[in-house]
mmCIF file of C-alpha atoms in Angstrom:
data_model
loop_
_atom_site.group_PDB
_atom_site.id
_atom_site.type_symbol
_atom_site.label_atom_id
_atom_site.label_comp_id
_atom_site.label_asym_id
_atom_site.label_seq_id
_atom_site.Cartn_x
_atom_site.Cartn_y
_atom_site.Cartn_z
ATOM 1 C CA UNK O 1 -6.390 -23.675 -11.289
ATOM 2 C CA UNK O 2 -5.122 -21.947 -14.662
ATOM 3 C CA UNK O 3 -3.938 -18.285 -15.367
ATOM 4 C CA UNK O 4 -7.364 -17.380 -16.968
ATOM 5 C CA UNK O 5 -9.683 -19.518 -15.052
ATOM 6 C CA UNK O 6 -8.210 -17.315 -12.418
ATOM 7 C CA UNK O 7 -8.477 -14.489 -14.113
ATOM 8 C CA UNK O 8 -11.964 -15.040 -15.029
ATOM 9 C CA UNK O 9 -12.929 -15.409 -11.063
ATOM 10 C CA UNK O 10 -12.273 -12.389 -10.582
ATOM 11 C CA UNK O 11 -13.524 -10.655 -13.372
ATOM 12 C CA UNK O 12 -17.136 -12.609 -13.079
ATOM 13 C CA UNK O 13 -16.795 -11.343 -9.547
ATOM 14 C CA UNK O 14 -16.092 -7.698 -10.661
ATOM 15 C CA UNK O 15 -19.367 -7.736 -12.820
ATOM 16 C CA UNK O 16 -21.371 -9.593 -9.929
ATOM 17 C CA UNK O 17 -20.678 -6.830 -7.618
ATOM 18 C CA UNK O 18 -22.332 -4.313 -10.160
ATOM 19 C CA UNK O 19 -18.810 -3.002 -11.028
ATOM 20 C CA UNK O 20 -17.323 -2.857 -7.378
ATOM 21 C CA UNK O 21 -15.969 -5.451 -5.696
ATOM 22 C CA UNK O 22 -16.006 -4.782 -1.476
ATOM 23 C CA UNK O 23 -13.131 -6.391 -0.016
ATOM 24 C CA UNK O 24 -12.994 -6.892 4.043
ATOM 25 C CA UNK O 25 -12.024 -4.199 6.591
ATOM 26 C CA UNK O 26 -9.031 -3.684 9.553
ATOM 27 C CA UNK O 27 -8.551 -7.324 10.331
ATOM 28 C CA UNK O 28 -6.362 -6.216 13.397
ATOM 29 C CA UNK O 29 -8.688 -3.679 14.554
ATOM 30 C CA UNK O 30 -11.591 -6.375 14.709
ATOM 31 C CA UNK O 31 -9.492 -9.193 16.567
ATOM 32 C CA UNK O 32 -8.922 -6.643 19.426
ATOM 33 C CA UNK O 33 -12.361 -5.752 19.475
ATOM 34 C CA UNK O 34 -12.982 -9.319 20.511
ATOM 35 C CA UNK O 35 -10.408 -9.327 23.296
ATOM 36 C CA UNK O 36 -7.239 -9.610 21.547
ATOM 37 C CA UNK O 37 -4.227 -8.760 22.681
ATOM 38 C CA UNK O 38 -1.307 -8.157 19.309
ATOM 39 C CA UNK O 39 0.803 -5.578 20.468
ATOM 40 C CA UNK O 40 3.620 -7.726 19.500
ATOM 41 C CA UNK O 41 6.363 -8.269 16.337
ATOM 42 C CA UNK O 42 3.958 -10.565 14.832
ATOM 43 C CA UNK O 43 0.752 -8.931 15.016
ATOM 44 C CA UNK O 44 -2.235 -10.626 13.752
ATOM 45 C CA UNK O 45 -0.247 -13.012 12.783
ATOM 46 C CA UNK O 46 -0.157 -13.717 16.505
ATOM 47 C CA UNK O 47 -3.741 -15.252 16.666
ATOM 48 C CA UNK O 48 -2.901 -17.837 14.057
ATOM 49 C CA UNK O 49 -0.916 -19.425 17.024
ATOM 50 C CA UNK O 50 -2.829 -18.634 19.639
ATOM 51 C CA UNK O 51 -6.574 -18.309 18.421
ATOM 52 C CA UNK O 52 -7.211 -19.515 14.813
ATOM 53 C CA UNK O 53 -11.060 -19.683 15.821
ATOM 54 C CA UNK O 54 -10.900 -16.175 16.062
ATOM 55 C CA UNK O 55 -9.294 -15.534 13.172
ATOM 56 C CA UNK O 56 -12.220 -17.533 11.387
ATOM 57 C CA UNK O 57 -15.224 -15.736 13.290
ATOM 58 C CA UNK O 58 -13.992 -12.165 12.004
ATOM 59 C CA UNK O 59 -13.786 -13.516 8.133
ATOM 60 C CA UNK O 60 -17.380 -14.552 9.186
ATOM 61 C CA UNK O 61 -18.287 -10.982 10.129
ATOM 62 C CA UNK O 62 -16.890 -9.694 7.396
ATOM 63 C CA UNK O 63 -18.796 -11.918 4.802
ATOM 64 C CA UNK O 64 -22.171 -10.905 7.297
ATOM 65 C CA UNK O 65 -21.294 -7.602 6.356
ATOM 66 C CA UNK O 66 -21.101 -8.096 2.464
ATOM 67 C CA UNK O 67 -17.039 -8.097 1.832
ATOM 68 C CA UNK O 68 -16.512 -9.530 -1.851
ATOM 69 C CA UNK O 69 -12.744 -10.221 -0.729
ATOM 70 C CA UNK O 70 -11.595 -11.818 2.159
ATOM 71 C CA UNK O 71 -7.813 -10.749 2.805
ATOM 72 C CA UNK O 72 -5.852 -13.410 4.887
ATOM 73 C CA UNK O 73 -4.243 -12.974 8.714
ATOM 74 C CA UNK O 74 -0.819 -13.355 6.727
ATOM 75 C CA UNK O 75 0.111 -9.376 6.244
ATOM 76 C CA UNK O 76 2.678 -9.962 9.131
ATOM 77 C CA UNK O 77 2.849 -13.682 9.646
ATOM 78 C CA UNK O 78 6.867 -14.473 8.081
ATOM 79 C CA UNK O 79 8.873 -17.125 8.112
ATOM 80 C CA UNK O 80 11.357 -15.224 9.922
ATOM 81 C CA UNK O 81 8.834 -14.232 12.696
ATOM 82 C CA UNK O 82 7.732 -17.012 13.375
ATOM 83 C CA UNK O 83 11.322 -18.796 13.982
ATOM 84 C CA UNK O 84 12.039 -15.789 15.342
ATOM 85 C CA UNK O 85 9.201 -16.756 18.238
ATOM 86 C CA UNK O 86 11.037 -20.575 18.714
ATOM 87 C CA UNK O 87 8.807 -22.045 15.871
ATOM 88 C CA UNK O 88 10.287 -24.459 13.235
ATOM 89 C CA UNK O 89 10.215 -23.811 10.111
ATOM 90 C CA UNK O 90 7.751 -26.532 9.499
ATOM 91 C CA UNK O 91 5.403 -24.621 11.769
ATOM 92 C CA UNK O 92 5.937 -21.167 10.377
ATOM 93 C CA UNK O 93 4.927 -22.910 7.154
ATOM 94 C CA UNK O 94 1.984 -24.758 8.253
ATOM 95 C CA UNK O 95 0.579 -21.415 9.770
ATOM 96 C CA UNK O 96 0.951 -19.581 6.805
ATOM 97 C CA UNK O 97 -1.205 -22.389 5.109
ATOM 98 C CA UNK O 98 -3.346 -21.869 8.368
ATOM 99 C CA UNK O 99 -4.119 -18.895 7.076
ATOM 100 C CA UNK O 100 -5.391 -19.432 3.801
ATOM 101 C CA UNK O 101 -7.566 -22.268 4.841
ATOM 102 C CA UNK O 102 -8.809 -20.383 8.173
ATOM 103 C CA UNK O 103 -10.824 -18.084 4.951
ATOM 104 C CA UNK O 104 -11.625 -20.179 2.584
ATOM 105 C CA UNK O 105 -13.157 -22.346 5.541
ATOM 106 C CA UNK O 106 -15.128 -19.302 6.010
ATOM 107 C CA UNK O 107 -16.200 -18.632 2.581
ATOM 108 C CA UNK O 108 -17.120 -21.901 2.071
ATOM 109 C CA UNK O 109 -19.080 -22.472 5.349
ATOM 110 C CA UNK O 110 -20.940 -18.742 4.948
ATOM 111 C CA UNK O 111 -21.841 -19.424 1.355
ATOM 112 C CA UNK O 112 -22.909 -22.935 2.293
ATOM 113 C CA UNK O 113 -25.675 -20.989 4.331
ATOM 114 C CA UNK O 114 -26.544 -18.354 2.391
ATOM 115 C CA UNK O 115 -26.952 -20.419 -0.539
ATOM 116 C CA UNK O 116 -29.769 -21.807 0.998
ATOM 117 C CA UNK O 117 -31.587 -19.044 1.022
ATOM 118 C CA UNK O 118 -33.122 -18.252 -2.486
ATOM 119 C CA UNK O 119 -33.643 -14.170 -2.196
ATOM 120 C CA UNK O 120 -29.527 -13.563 -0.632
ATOM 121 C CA UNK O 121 -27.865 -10.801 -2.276
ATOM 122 C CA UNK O 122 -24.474 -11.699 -1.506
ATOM 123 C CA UNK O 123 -21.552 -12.840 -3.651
ATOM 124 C CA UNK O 124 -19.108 -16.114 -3.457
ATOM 125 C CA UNK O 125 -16.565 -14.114 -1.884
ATOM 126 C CA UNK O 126 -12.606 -14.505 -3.162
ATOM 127 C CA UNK O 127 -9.722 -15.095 -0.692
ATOM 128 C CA UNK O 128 -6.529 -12.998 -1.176
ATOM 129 C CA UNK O 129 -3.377 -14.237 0.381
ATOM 130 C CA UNK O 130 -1.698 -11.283 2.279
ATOM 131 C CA UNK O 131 1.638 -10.578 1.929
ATOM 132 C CA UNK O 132 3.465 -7.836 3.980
ATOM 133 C CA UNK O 133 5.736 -5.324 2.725
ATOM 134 C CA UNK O 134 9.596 -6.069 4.195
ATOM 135 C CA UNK O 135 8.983 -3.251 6.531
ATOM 136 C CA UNK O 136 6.063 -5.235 8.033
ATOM 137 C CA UNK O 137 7.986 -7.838 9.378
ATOM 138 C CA UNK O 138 10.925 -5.434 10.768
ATOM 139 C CA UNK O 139 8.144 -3.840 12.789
ATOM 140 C CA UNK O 140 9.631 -0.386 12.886
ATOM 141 C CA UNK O 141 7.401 1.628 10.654
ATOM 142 C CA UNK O 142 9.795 1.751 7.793
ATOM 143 C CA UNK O 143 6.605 0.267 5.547
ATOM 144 C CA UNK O 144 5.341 4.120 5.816
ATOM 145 C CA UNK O 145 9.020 5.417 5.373
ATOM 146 C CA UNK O 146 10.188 3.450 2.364
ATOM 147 C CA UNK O 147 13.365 3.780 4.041
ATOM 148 C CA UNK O 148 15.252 -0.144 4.189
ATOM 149 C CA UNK O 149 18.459 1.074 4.639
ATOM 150 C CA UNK O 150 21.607 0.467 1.994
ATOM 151 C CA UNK O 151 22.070 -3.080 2.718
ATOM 152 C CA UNK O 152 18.561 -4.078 1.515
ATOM 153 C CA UNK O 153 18.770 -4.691 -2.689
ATOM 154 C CA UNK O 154 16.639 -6.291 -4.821
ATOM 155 C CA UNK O 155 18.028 -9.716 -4.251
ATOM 156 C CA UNK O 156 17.875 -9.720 -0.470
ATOM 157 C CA UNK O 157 13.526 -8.532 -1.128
ATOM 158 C CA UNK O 158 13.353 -11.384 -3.603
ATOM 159 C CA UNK O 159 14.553 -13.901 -0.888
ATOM 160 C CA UNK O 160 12.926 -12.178 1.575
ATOM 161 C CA UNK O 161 9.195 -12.885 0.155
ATOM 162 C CA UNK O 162 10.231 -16.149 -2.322
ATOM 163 C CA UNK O 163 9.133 -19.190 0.652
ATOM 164 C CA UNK O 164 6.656 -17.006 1.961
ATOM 165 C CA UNK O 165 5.068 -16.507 -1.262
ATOM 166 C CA UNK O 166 5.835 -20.239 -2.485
ATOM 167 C CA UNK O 167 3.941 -21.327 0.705
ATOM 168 C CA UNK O 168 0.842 -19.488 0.253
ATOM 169 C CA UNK O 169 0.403 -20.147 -3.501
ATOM 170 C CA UNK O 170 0.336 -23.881 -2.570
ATOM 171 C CA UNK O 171 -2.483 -23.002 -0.208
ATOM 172 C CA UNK O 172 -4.409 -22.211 -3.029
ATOM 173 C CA UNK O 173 -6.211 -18.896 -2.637
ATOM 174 C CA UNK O 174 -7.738 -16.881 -5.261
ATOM 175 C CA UNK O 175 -5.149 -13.864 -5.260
ATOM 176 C CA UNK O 176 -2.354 -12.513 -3.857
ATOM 177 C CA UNK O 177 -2.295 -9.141 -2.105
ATOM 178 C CA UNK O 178 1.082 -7.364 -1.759
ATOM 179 C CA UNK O 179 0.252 -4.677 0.768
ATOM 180 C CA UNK O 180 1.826 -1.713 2.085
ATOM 181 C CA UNK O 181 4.985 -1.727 -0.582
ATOM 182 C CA UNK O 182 6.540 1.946 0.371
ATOM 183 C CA UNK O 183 8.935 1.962 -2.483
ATOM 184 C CA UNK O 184 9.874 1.195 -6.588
ATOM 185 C CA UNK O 185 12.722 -1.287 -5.182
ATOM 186 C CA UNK O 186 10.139 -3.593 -3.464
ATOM 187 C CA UNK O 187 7.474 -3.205 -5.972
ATOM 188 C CA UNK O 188 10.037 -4.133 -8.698
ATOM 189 C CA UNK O 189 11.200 -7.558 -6.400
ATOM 190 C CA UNK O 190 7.486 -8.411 -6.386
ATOM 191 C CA UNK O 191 6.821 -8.352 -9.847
ATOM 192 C CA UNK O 192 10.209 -10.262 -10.896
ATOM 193 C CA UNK O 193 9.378 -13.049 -8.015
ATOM 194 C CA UNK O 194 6.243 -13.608 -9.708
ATOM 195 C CA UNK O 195 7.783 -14.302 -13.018
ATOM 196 C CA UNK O 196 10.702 -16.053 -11.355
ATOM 197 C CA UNK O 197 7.836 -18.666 -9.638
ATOM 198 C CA UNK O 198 5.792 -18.959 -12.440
ATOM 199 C CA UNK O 199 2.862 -17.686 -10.517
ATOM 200 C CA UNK O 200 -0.431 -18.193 -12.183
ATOM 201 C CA UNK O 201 -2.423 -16.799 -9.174
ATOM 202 C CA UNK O 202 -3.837 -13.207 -10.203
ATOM 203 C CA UNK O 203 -2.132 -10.643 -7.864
ATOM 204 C CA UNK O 204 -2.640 -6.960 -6.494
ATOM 205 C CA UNK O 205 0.486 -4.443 -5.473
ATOM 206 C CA UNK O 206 -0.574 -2.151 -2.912
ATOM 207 C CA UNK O 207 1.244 0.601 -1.936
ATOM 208 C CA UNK O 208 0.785 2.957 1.261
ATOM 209 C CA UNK O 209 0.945 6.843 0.894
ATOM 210 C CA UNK O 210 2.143 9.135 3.385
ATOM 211 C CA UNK O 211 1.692 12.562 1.221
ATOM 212 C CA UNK O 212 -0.683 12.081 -0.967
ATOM 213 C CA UNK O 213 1.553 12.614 -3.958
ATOM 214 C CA UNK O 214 4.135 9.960 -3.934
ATOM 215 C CA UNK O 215 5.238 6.486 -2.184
ATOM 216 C CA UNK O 216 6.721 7.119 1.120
ATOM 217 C CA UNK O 217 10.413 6.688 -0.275
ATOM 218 C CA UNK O 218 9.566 9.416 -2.367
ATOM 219 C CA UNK O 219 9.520 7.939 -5.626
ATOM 220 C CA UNK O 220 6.595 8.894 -7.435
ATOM 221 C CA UNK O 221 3.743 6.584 -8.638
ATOM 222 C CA UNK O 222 4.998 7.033 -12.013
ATOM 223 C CA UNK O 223 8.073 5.032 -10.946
ATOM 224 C CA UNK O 224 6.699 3.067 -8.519
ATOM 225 C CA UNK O 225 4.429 1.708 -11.006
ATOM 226 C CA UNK O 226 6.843 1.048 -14.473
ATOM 227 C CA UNK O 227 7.636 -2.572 -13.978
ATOM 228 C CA UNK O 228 4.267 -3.221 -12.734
ATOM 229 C CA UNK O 229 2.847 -2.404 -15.795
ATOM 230 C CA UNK O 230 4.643 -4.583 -18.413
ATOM 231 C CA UNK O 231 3.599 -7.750 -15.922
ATOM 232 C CA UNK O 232 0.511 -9.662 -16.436
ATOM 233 C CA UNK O 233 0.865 -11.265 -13.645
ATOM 234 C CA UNK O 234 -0.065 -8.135 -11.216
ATOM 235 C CA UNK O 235 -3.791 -7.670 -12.374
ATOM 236 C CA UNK O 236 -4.536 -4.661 -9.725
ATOM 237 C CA UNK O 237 -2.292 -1.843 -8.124
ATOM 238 C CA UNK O 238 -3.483 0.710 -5.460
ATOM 239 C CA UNK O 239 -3.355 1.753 -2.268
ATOM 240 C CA UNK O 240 -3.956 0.350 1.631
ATOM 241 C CA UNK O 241 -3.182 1.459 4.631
ATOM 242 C CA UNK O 242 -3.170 5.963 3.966
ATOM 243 C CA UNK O 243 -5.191 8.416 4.936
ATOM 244 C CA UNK O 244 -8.710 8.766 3.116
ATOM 245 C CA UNK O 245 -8.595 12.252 1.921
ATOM 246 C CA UNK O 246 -5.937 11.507 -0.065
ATOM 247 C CA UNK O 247 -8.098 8.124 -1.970
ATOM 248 C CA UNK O 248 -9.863 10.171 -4.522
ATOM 249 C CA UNK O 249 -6.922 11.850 -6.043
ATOM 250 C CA UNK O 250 -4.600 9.036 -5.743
ATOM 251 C CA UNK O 251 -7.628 7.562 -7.844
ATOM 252 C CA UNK O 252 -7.110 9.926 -10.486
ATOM 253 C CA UNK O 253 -3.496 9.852 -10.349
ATOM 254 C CA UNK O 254 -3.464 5.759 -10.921
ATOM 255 C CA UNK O 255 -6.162 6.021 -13.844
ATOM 256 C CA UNK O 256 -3.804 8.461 -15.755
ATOM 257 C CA UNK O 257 -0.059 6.110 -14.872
ATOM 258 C CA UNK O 258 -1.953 1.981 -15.207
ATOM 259 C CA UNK O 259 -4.924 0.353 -17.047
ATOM 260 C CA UNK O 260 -4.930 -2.186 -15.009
ATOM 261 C CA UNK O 261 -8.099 -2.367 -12.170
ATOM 262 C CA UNK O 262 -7.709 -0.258 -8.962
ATOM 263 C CA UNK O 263 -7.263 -1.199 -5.533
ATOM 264 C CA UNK O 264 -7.966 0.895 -2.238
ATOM 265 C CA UNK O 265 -8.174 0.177 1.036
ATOM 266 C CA UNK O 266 -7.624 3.580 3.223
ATOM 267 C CA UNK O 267 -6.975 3.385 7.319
ATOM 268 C CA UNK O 268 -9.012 5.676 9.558
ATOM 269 C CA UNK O 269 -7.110 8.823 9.223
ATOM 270 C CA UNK O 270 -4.685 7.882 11.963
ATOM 271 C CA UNK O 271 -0.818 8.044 12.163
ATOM 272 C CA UNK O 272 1.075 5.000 13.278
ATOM 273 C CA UNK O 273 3.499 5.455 15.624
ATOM 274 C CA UNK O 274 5.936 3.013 14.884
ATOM 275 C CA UNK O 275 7.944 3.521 18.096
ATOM 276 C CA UNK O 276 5.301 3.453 20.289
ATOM 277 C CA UNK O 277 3.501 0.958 18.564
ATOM 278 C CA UNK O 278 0.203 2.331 18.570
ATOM 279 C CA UNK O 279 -2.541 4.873 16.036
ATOM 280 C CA UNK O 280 -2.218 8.368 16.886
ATOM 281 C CA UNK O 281 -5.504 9.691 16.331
ATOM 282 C CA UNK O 282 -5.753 12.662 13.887
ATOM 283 C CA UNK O 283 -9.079 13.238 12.312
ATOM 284 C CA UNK O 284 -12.218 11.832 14.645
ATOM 285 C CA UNK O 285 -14.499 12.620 12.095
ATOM 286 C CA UNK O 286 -13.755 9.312 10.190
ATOM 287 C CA UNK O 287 -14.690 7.342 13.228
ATOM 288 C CA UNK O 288 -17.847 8.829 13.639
ATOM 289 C CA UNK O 289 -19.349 7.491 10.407
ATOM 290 C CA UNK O 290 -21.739 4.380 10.732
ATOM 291 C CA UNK O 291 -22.410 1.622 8.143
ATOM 292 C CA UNK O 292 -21.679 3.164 5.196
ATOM 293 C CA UNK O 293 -18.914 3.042 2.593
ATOM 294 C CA UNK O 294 -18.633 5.113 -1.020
ATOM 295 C CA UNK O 295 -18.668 3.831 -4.248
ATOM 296 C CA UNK O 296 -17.168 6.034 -6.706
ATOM 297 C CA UNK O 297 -19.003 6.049 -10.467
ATOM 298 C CA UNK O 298 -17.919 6.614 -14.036
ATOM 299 C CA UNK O 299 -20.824 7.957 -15.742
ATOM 300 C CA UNK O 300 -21.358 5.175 -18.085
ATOM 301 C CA UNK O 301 -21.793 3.215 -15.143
ATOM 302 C CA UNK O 302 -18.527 1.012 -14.502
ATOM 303 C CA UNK O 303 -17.174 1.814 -11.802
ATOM 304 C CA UNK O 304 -14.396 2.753 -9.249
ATOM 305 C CA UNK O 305 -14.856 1.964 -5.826
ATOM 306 C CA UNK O 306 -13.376 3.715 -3.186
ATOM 307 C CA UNK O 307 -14.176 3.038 0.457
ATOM 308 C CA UNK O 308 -13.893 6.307 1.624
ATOM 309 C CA UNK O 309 -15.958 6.146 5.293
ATOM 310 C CA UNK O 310 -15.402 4.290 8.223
ATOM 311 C CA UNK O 311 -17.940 1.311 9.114
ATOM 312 C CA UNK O 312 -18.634 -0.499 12.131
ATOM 313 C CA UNK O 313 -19.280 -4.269 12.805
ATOM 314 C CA UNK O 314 -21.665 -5.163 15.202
ATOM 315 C CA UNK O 315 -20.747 -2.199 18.149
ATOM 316 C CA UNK O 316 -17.332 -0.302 17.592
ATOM 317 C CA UNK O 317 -15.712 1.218 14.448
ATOM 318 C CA UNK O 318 -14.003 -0.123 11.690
ATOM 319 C CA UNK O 319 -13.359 0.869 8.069
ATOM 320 C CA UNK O 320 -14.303 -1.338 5.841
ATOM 321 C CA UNK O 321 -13.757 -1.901 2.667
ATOM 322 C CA UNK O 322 -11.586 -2.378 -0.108
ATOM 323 C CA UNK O 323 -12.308 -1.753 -3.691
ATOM 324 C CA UNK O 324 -11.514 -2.901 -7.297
ATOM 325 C CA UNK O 325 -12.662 -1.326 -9.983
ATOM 326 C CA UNK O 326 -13.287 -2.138 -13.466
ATOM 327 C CA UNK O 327 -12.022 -0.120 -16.602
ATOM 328 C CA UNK O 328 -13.410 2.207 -18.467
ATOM 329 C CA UNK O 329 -12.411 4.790 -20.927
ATOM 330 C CA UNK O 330 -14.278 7.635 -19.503
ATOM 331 C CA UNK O 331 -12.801 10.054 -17.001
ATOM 332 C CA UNK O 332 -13.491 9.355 -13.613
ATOM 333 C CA UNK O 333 -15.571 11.982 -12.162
ATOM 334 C CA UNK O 334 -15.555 12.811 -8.656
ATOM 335 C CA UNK O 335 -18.748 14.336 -8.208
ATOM 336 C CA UNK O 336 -20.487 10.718 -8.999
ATOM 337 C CA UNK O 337 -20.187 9.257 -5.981
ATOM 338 C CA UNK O 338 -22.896 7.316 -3.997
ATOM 339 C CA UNK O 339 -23.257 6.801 -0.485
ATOM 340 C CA UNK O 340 -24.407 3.022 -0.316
ATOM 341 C CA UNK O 341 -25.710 1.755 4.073
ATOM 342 C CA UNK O 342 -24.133 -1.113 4.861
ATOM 343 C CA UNK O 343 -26.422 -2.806 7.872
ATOM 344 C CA UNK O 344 -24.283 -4.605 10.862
ATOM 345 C CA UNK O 345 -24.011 -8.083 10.799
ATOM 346 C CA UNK O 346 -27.119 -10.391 11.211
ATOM 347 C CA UNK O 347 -27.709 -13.840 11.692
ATOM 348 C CA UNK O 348 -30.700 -14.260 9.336
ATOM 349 C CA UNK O 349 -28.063 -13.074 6.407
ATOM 350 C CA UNK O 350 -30.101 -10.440 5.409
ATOM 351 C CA UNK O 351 -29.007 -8.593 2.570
ATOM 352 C CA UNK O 352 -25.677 -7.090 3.162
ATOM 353 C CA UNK O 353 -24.933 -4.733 0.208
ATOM 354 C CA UNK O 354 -27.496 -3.118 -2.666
ATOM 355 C CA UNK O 355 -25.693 -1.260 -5.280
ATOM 356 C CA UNK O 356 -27.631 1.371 -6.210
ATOM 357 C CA UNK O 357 -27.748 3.445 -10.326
ATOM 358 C CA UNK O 358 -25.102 5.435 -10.723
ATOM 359 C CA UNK O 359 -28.242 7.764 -11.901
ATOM 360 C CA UNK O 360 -29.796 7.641 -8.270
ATOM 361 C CA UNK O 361 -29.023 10.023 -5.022
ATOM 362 C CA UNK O 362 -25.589 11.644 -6.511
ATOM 363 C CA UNK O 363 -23.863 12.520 -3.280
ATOM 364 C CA UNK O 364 -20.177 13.852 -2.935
ATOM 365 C CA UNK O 365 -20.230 10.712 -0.046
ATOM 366 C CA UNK O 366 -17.500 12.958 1.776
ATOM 367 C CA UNK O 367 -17.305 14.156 5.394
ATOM 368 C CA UNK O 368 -16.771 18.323 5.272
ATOM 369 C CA UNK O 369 -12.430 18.723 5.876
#
């Protein structure tokens, strides 16, 4: 597929959505739900050896529940890992593929079926391609630190990501997702790999947030975000994996430093303890919401979209929902912002998702601090 056709995917999918584009909630959180045990190096990744079904049933849910975007079980899943585990490289490679096809086998299959029915109010959802920030794979938190150490440059990053990324392209997903980036060093190794490869999949650079204000290394956005913006290759940037009270500022701050369209995906308020291996619970009261994400307006109706609730699937919490946003040239205003229910997953593929007027029910959409 070409550059633009690409391009145009998502875009038509942007303007489907109304303006908002829902991508998929905690993929981890959901396996373990159903039984999962990943408290391990590779993580999700883990399933794609030992239960790809799985894997393909919680893309399912996630397209029941109206995601737009269906992010791959690749965040963790490196070559290193895997040979790390005894694997060949010609298996580390062939799951990575694994994992591209496991959603787009679910795409295709749930679209098959509600495609059938006439009335459906869902979307032909997009696959992204995960890719894991360096501190991912070295399991040890430093992907909320930003700290690598003095031996890691911006050639070892480059080699660190080029077969992953080579291998996933050639799976053929929709986009590429680099998640979690903690500092301007890896950020600036993603966007020179892409030219390097001659990438002509559309891609996002996420970055996590640990104070609101900056990346975890400490550089600020600003920084983080100069060689992203002279690529055309990267057609998102945002955030995954922070706290949600910080998602409507770090909003602002990204419409003032990029033009390009806006990413976020926040956690559930929890800390990970990278030591320990585990979420330290912090603020319950983002657990507590049901079915419900926000979707943040401009006034002339374009919009940002910021999942800024938790949602469950079927009986336990999760928190959905990731958002891109188109551009517009008005200020983002932070008092329009609608509270949209999101039902739990059905079999009769009801509809999912209704996007209300920007006009209709203007509610702040955010849980008293």
């Amino acid at each position: 597929m070409g550059f633009e056709k690409a391009i145009t995917l998502l875009e038509d999918l942007i303007k489907k959505a109304g303006g908002c584009a829902v991508i998929d909630g905690g993929f981890a959180t959901q396996l373990e739900r159903h039984g999962a045990t990943i408290n391990d190096p590779l993580w999700s990744a883990l399933c794609l050896i030992k239960d790809p079904d799985l894997i393909k049933r919680v893309h399912l849910e996630y397209l029941e529940a109206g995601a737009d975007i269906l992010v791959t079980s690749s965040y963790q899943a490196t070559l290193p890992g895997f040979l790390s585990r005894g694997l060949s490289a010609e298996e580390g490679e062939s799951l990575l593929k694994k994992s591209v096809t496991l959603a787009v086998e679910a795409r295709n299959k749930f679209w098959d079926a509600v495609e059938r029915n006439p009335g459906h109010s869902y979307n032909r959802a997009l696959v992204a391609a995960s890719i894991g920030s360096y501190g991912a794979y070295l399991a040890d938190g430093s992907e909320y630190s930003g700290c690598y150490g003095p031996d890691v440059n911006l050639e070892k990053l480059k080699d660190f990501h080029r077969r992953r990324l080579q291998v996933l392209v050639k799976a053929s997903p929709d986009l590429l997702a680099f998640e979690t980036i903690p500092n301007k060093l890896e950020a600036q190794a993603c966007v020179e790999l892409l030219e390097e490869e001659n990438i002509n999949i559309p891609s996002w650079i996420c970055f996590s947030c640990v104070d609101g204000e900056n990346a975890p290394s400490g550089e600020s956005f600003q920084q983080c975000l100069e060689a992203i913006n002279k690529s055309d290759r990267v057609k998102a940037v945002g955030i995954n994996c922070a706290p949600p009270h910080f998602i409507e500022s770090l909003i602002c701050k990204f419409k003032e430093l990029t033009e390009k369209l806006i990413v976020v995906y926040p956690n559930s308020g929890e800390v990970w303890d990278g030591r320990a291996k585990r979420w330290l619970c912090q603020q319950k009261f983002w657990l507590s919401a049901s079915f419900t994400i926000s979707r943040s307006y401009f006034r002339d109706e374009t919009a940002v979209v910021v999942s800024l609730q938790s949602t469950k699937l079927a009986t336990s919490k999760d928190y959905v929902a990731v958002v891109v946003q188109t551009q517009s040239t008005q200020k983002y205003h932070p008092h329009d912002i609608v509270t949209v229910p999101l039902p739990p997953p059905s079999t009769e593929h009801a509809k999912a998702l209704e996007i209300p007027s920007a006009k209709t029910s203007m509610d702040s959409g955010l849980p008293d601090s």
